[in-house]
Structures are given as structure tokens and as C-alpha cells.
Amino acid sequence: NRNIFMKKFDVMKHYFFVLLVTIGFLASCSSSKTQLTRVKAINIPITDTISQKAEIENFITPYREHISTEMSTVLAQNPADLVKDRNEKALNTAIGNFMADATFEIVNPLYKKRTGKDIDFVMLNWGGIRSDLPKGDVTVGSVYDIMPFENKVVVLTMSGEKVQELLNYLIKERKPHPLSKQIDLQITKDGKVVHFNINGKPFDSKATYIVATSDYLMNGGDAMYFFENSLKVDETDYKLRNVLIDYFKKIDVLDAKKDNRFEYKL
């Protein structure tokens, strides 16, 4: 019956355990040891000479076609090439401005609905822009080219002291890190601040500010350590890539321009 079977099973487990322990002990006492003396590897290039398996190809094809259709979906029109200028001499660029402004426009209403507060500004990173945006159709694939990463938007409540560190970083780096249009920053060539306004008001080092950025930067990416240890962190679970897709769905024609949000005093 079942009870007798279970008792026999328990006895078998006991002897099996003893056997494993004995084998392990004898192995540990053995004077001979096996050592790896050589590793041999060969490269197998994946080329057209490798024959395809029909069943694998038949399995993959529907997924490939679905992805291709999805990526070619047109979201909006771009009237002019937006180039990520490789010389990085400008303090702001059309492509960076558009990305920061799009993030503000999509995320701020959601944040305000949750908290009753507005985001003060958005800051992203220049290195996060991975492609130009050519003139013509803006597709889902275009957005993946620009933002291939899985970075999410976070909203941080920061002290004025930390925003001062952010300001110092911008002056030191002199790179066109994307800043939303709520920022009005003018500096001299030698790095002195002429004015720094946020939402039309002079920066106050004793105030607190609500800043949207990416989780990558929040964790110190691109040496933006001022985002760490913020007073409060609000997760959105909203990927930057999806923010851009939703923004393009909202508009017909992209209007992106270089402006004076961060510039040198003339």
C-alpha cells in the first residue's frame, strides 16, 4: 500500500544520500586532479553558404514580416534633416531641443494628473541620441534608430543645490545635452553665468525643482552625479522611445529648431 511504499522510498533516499557523500569523499581524497590544459576554438562565419532549414525559416517569417510592417509605420513628417552635429560646438541643437520638448509635452500632463504638480524642465544626454532624423517620413523604425535603448523617464524632485551642480556640469561640458524650453541659460565664453531662468524666473538655489530625465542618468550615467540622491523619485515606467512615438502620433509635422535656450552671450 501507499504507506509501505513511502517508507521504502525514504529508506532508498537515505542510502542514496550516503552513497553520494561517500563518492564525494573519495573524490576529494583522490590525489589525481584533472586540469584544463588547452582550449581550442574555431570561427564559423554565418554566410549565404550555410543552408537554411525550411522549418526554421517558415517559423521565423511571419514574425519578421510583422516587425517589418510595424517598423515601417509612418508616424509624422519631418520637413528638414535633423543632424546630430559631430563637432558638438553648439550649446543646443534642433534634434536635442525636440527630444527634450517632446518628453516634457508627453510626460508633464501625466505627472500633473498624478501629483497636481508641474515638471519644471527636462534634461537628457547628448550621447543618448544615437542617430540623425532624416527629412521625410518619420517611422517607428526612425524612433528606434534615434533611441534604441530601454531607458525610462523618471521625475526627480531636486534641491537647488543639486540644480546648481547641474548648471556647473553644463558649463563645464559645453555639450548640447537636450534641455526643454523652460530653461533660459546664457553664459560667457569663459563660463560665467549671465542669466539662468527656469520657467521665466531666476534660478533660486534655496528652492526645489522637479526635473524629468532618464533612469540611466539618474543612476550617474554620463557622470551626471547630481541626479543621484534626489529628494524624491517618481517612476513613470514610460520608455523614452515610447514617449517619442506617442509624440509623433500626436503631431502631423515636426517643428524642431535650434534656439536660444542655452547659448553664449554675444
CSV table of C-alpha atoms in Angstrom, one decimal:
chain,number,residue,atom,x,y,z
A,1,ASN,CA,0.0,0.0,0.0
A,2,ARG,CA,0.9,3.7,-0.1
A,3,ASN,CA,2.4,3.8,3.4
A,4,ILE,CA,4.7,0.8,2.8
A,5,PHE,CA,5.8,2.4,-0.5
A,6,MET,CA,6.6,5.7,1.2
A,7,LYS,CA,8.7,4.0,3.9
A,8,LYS,CA,10.7,2.1,1.3
A,9,PHE,CA,11.1,5.3,-0.7
A,10,ASP,CA,12.5,7.1,2.4
A,11,VAL,CA,15.0,4.2,3.0
A,12,MET,CA,16.1,4.4,-0.6
A,13,LYS,CA,16.6,8.2,-0.3
A,14,HIS,CA,18.7,7.6,2.8
A,15,TYR,CA,21.0,5.1,1.1
A,16,PHE,CA,21.3,7.3,-2.0
A,17,PHE,CA,22.4,10.2,0.1
A,18,VAL,CA,25.0,8.1,1.9
A,19,LEU,CA,26.2,6.9,-1.5
A,20,LEU,CA,26.6,10.5,-2.8
A,21,VAL,CA,28.5,11.5,0.3
A,22,THR,CA,30.8,8.5,0.1
A,23,ILE,CA,31.6,9.2,-3.6
A,24,GLY,CA,32.2,12.9,-2.8
A,25,PHE,CA,34.6,12.0,0.0
A,26,LEU,CA,36.5,9.5,-2.1
A,27,ALA,CA,36.8,12.0,-5.0
A,28,SER,CA,38.1,14.7,-2.6
A,29,CYS,CA,40.7,12.2,-1.3
A,30,SER,CA,41.9,11.3,-4.7
A,31,SER,CA,45.5,12.5,-5.5
A,32,SER,CA,44.8,12.8,-9.2
A,33,LYS,CA,43.3,16.1,-10.4
A,34,THR,CA,42.0,17.0,-13.9
A,35,GLN,CA,43.2,20.3,-15.2
A,36,LEU,CA,42.3,22.2,-18.3
A,37,THR,CA,45.5,22.5,-20.4
A,38,ARG,CA,44.2,23.8,-23.7
A,39,VAL,CA,41.2,25.5,-25.3
A,40,LYS,CA,40.7,25.2,-29.0
A,41,ALA,CA,38.1,27.3,-30.8
A,42,ILE,CA,37.1,27.8,-34.4
A,43,ASN,CA,35.1,30.6,-36.1
A,44,ILE,CA,32.1,29.6,-38.1
A,45,PRO,CA,31.1,32.5,-40.3
A,46,ILE,CA,27.4,32.9,-40.8
A,47,THR,CA,27.2,33.4,-44.6
A,48,ASP,CA,24.9,32.6,-47.5
A,49,THR,CA,26.8,29.3,-47.9
A,50,ILE,CA,25.1,27.9,-44.8
A,51,SER,CA,22.0,26.1,-45.9
A,52,GLN,CA,18.7,27.3,-44.4
A,53,LYS,CA,16.4,25.0,-42.6
A,54,ALA,CA,13.0,25.3,-44.1
A,55,GLU,CA,11.1,24.6,-40.9
A,56,ILE,CA,13.1,27.4,-39.1
A,57,GLU,CA,12.6,29.8,-41.9
A,58,ASN,CA,8.9,29.1,-42.0
A,59,PHE,CA,8.6,29.7,-38.3
A,60,ILE,CA,10.5,33.0,-38.4
A,61,THR,CA,9.0,34.5,-41.5
A,62,PRO,CA,5.6,35.7,-40.0
A,63,TYR,CA,7.4,37.4,-37.1
A,64,ARG,CA,9.9,39.0,-39.5
A,65,GLU,CA,7.1,40.3,-41.7
A,66,HIS,CA,5.1,41.6,-38.7
A,67,ILE,CA,8.2,43.5,-37.3
A,68,SER,CA,9.0,44.9,-40.8
A,69,THR,CA,5.4,46.2,-41.1
A,70,GLU,CA,5.5,47.7,-37.6
A,71,MET,CA,8.8,49.5,-38.1
A,72,SER,CA,7.7,51.0,-41.5
A,73,THR,CA,4.6,52.6,-39.9
A,74,VAL,CA,4.6,56.3,-40.7
A,75,LEU,CA,4.0,58.5,-37.6
A,76,ALA,CA,4.7,62.0,-38.8
A,77,GLN,CA,6.6,64.2,-41.3
A,78,ASN,CA,9.9,65.8,-40.8
A,79,PRO,CA,10.5,68.9,-43.1
A,80,ALA,CA,14.2,69.1,-42.6
A,81,ASP,CA,17.2,66.9,-41.8
A,82,LEU,CA,17.9,66.9,-38.1
A,83,VAL,CA,21.6,66.1,-37.8
A,84,LYS,CA,23.5,65.2,-34.7
A,85,ASP,CA,26.3,67.6,-35.3
A,86,ARG,CA,29.5,65.7,-34.6
A,87,ASN,CA,31.6,68.7,-33.7
A,88,GLU,CA,29.4,69.4,-30.7
A,89,LYS,CA,30.3,73.1,-30.7
A,90,ALA,CA,26.7,74.3,-30.3
A,91,LEU,CA,25.2,74.5,-26.8
A,92,ASN,CA,21.8,73.4,-28.2
A,93,THR,CA,20.6,71.7,-31.3
A,94,ALA,CA,17.3,71.2,-33.1
A,95,ILE,CA,17.3,67.4,-32.6
A,96,GLY,CA,18.1,67.8,-28.9
A,97,ASN,CA,15.6,70.5,-28.3
A,98,PHE,CA,12.9,68.4,-30.0
A,99,MET,CA,13.6,65.4,-27.8
A,100,ALA,CA,13.5,67.4,-24.6
A,101,ASP,CA,10.4,69.3,-25.5
A,102,ALA,CA,8.6,66.1,-26.7
A,103,THR,CA,9.4,64.5,-23.3
A,104,PHE,CA,8.0,67.4,-21.4
A,105,GLU,CA,4.9,67.6,-23.6
A,106,ILE,CA,4.0,63.9,-23.2
A,107,VAL,CA,5.1,63.3,-19.6
A,108,ASN,CA,4.1,66.5,-17.8
A,109,PRO,CA,0.3,66.0,-18.2
A,110,LEU,CA,0.6,62.5,-16.7
A,111,TYR,CA,2.8,63.7,-13.8
A,112,LYS,CA,0.4,66.6,-13.1
A,113,LYS,CA,-2.6,64.3,-13.1
A,114,ARG,CA,-0.8,62.1,-10.5
A,115,THR,CA,0.7,64.7,-8.3
A,116,GLY,CA,-1.0,68.0,-9.0
A,117,LYS,CA,2.4,69.5,-9.8
A,118,ASP,CA,4.2,70.5,-13.0
A,119,ILE,CA,7.6,69.4,-14.1
A,120,ASP,CA,10.0,72.4,-14.2
A,121,PHE,CA,12.2,71.2,-17.0
A,122,VAL,CA,13.6,68.2,-18.8
A,123,MET,CA,17.3,67.3,-19.2
A,124,LEU,CA,18.6,64.3,-21.3
A,125,ASN,CA,22.0,63.4,-22.6
A,126,TRP,CA,23.6,64.2,-25.9
A,127,GLY,CA,25.2,60.8,-26.1
A,128,GLY,CA,21.8,59.2,-25.8
A,129,ILE,CA,20.8,60.4,-29.3
A,130,ARG,CA,22.1,57.6,-31.5
A,131,SER,CA,21.1,58.7,-35.0
A,132,ASP,CA,20.1,61.6,-37.2
A,133,LEU,CA,16.5,62.1,-38.2
A,134,PRO,CA,16.3,62.5,-42.0
A,135,LYS,CA,13.9,64.6,-43.8
A,136,GLY,CA,10.7,62.9,-44.9
A,137,ASP,CA,8.6,60.2,-43.2
A,138,VAL,CA,9.2,59.6,-39.5
A,139,THR,CA,8.5,55.9,-38.9
A,140,VAL,CA,8.6,53.7,-35.8
A,141,GLY,CA,11.9,52.4,-37.2
A,142,SER,CA,13.2,56.0,-37.2
A,143,VAL,CA,12.5,56.3,-33.5
A,144,TYR,CA,14.3,53.0,-32.7
A,145,ASP,CA,17.3,54.4,-34.6
A,146,ILE,CA,17.3,57.6,-32.5
A,147,MET,CA,16.6,55.9,-29.2
A,148,PRO,CA,17.4,52.1,-29.3
A,149,PHE,CA,17.9,51.8,-25.5
A,150,GLU,CA,15.3,50.7,-22.9
A,151,ASN,CA,15.8,53.9,-20.8
A,152,LYS,CA,12.7,55.0,-18.9
A,153,VAL,CA,11.6,58.5,-17.9
A,154,VAL,CA,11.9,59.4,-14.2
A,155,VAL,CA,10.8,62.6,-12.5
A,156,LEU,CA,13.1,63.8,-9.7
A,157,THR,CA,12.5,66.4,-7.0
A,158,MET,CA,15.8,68.1,-6.6
A,159,SER,CA,17.2,70.7,-4.2
A,160,GLY,CA,18.5,74.0,-5.5
A,161,GLU,CA,22.0,72.9,-4.5
A,162,LYS,CA,21.7,69.9,-6.9
A,163,VAL,CA,20.4,72.0,-9.7
A,164,GLN,CA,23.4,74.3,-9.1
A,165,GLU,CA,25.6,71.2,-9.7
A,166,LEU,CA,23.6,70.6,-12.9
A,167,LEU,CA,24.3,74.1,-14.0
A,168,ASN,CA,28.0,73.7,-13.3
A,169,TYR,CA,28.1,70.5,-15.3
A,170,LEU,CA,26.5,72.2,-18.3
A,171,ILE,CA,29.1,75.0,-18.2
A,172,LYS,CA,32.0,72.5,-17.8
A,173,GLU,CA,30.8,70.1,-20.5
A,174,ARG,CA,29.8,72.7,-23.1
A,175,LYS,CA,27.8,69.9,-24.9
A,176,PRO,CA,24.3,70.3,-26.3
A,177,HIS,CA,22.6,68.0,-23.8
A,178,PRO,CA,18.9,68.2,-24.6
A,179,LEU,CA,17.2,70.8,-22.4
A,180,SER,CA,13.5,71.6,-22.6
A,181,LYS,CA,12.4,75.2,-23.5
A,182,GLN,CA,11.6,76.0,-19.9
A,183,ILE,CA,15.4,76.6,-19.5
A,184,ASP,CA,16.9,80.0,-20.4
A,185,LEU,CA,20.6,79.9,-19.8
A,186,GLN,CA,23.2,82.3,-21.1
A,187,ILE,CA,26.9,82.1,-20.3
A,188,THR,CA,30.1,83.9,-21.4
A,189,LYS,CA,32.9,82.2,-23.3
A,190,ASP,CA,34.9,81.9,-20.1
A,191,GLY,CA,32.0,80.2,-18.3
A,192,LYS,CA,30.4,82.9,-16.3
A,193,VAL,CA,26.6,82.8,-16.0
A,194,VAL,CA,24.9,85.9,-17.5
A,195,HIS,CA,21.4,84.6,-16.5
A,196,PHE,CA,19.8,81.4,-15.6
A,197,ASN,CA,16.0,81.3,-15.6
A,198,ILE,CA,13.6,78.4,-15.1
A,199,ASN,CA,10.1,78.9,-16.3
A,200,GLY,CA,10.8,82.7,-16.7
A,201,LYS,CA,12.0,83.0,-13.1
A,202,PRO,CA,15.6,83.5,-11.9
A,203,PHE,CA,17.1,80.3,-10.5
A,204,ASP,CA,16.9,80.1,-6.7
A,205,SER,CA,19.5,77.9,-5.0
A,206,LYS,CA,17.2,77.6,-2.0
A,207,ALA,CA,14.2,76.3,-3.9
A,208,THR,CA,13.3,72.8,-5.0
A,209,TYR,CA,12.8,71.8,-8.7
A,210,ILE,CA,11.1,69.0,-10.4
A,211,VAL,CA,13.2,67.6,-13.3
A,212,ALA,CA,12.4,64.8,-15.8
A,213,THR,CA,15.3,62.7,-17.0
A,214,SER,CA,16.2,59.1,-17.8
A,215,ASP,CA,16.8,56.3,-15.3
A,216,TYR,CA,20.2,55.9,-16.9
A,217,LEU,CA,21.2,59.5,-15.9
A,218,MET,CA,19.5,59.2,-12.5
A,219,ASN,CA,22.0,56.4,-11.7
A,220,GLY,CA,25.0,58.6,-12.6
A,221,GLY,CA,25.3,57.9,-16.4
A,222,ASP,CA,27.5,60.3,-18.3
A,223,ALA,CA,28.9,61.4,-14.9
A,224,MET,CA,25.6,63.3,-14.1
A,225,TYR,CA,26.0,62.5,-10.4
A,226,PHE,CA,23.9,65.5,-9.4
A,227,PHE,CA,20.8,63.4,-10.2
A,228,GLU,CA,21.7,60.9,-7.5
A,229,ASN,CA,20.2,61.1,-4.1
A,230,SER,CA,17.3,63.4,-5.2
A,231,LEU,CA,14.8,64.4,-2.6
A,232,LYS,CA,12.1,62.3,-4.3
A,233,VAL,CA,12.0,59.9,-7.3
A,234,ASP,CA,8.8,59.3,-9.2
A,235,GLU,CA,9.0,56.3,-11.6
A,236,THR,CA,6.9,56.5,-14.8
A,237,ASP,CA,7.6,53.2,-16.4
A,238,TYR,CA,7.5,55.2,-19.7
A,239,LYS,CA,10.3,54.4,-22.0
A,240,LEU,CA,11.9,57.4,-23.8
A,241,ARG,CA,11.4,55.7,-27.1
A,242,ASN,CA,7.7,55.3,-26.4
A,243,VAL,CA,7.5,58.9,-25.4
A,244,LEU,CA,8.8,59.9,-28.8
A,245,ILE,CA,6.5,57.5,-30.6
A,246,ASP,CA,3.5,59.0,-28.8
A,247,TYR,CA,4.7,62.5,-29.5
A,248,PHE,CA,4.9,61.8,-33.2
A,249,LYS,CA,1.5,60.3,-33.2
A,250,LYS,CA,0.2,63.5,-31.7
A,251,ILE,CA,1.6,65.8,-34.4
A,252,ASP,CA,1.4,65.9,-38.2
A,253,VAL,CA,4.6,67.8,-38.9
A,254,LEU,CA,7.7,68.1,-36.7
A,255,ASP,CA,8.8,71.6,-35.9
A,256,ALA,CA,12.3,71.4,-34.4
A,257,LYS,CA,14.7,74.3,-34.3
A,258,LYS,CA,17.9,75.5,-32.7
A,259,ASP,CA,17.1,78.4,-30.4
A,260,ASN,CA,18.5,80.5,-27.5
A,261,ARG,CA,17.6,78.3,-24.5
A,262,PHE,CA,21.3,77.7,-23.8
A,263,GLU,CA,23.8,79.9,-25.6
A,264,TYR,CA,26.8,82.1,-25.3
A,265,LYS,CA,26.3,85.8,-24.7
A,266,LEU,CA,27.0,87.7,-27.9
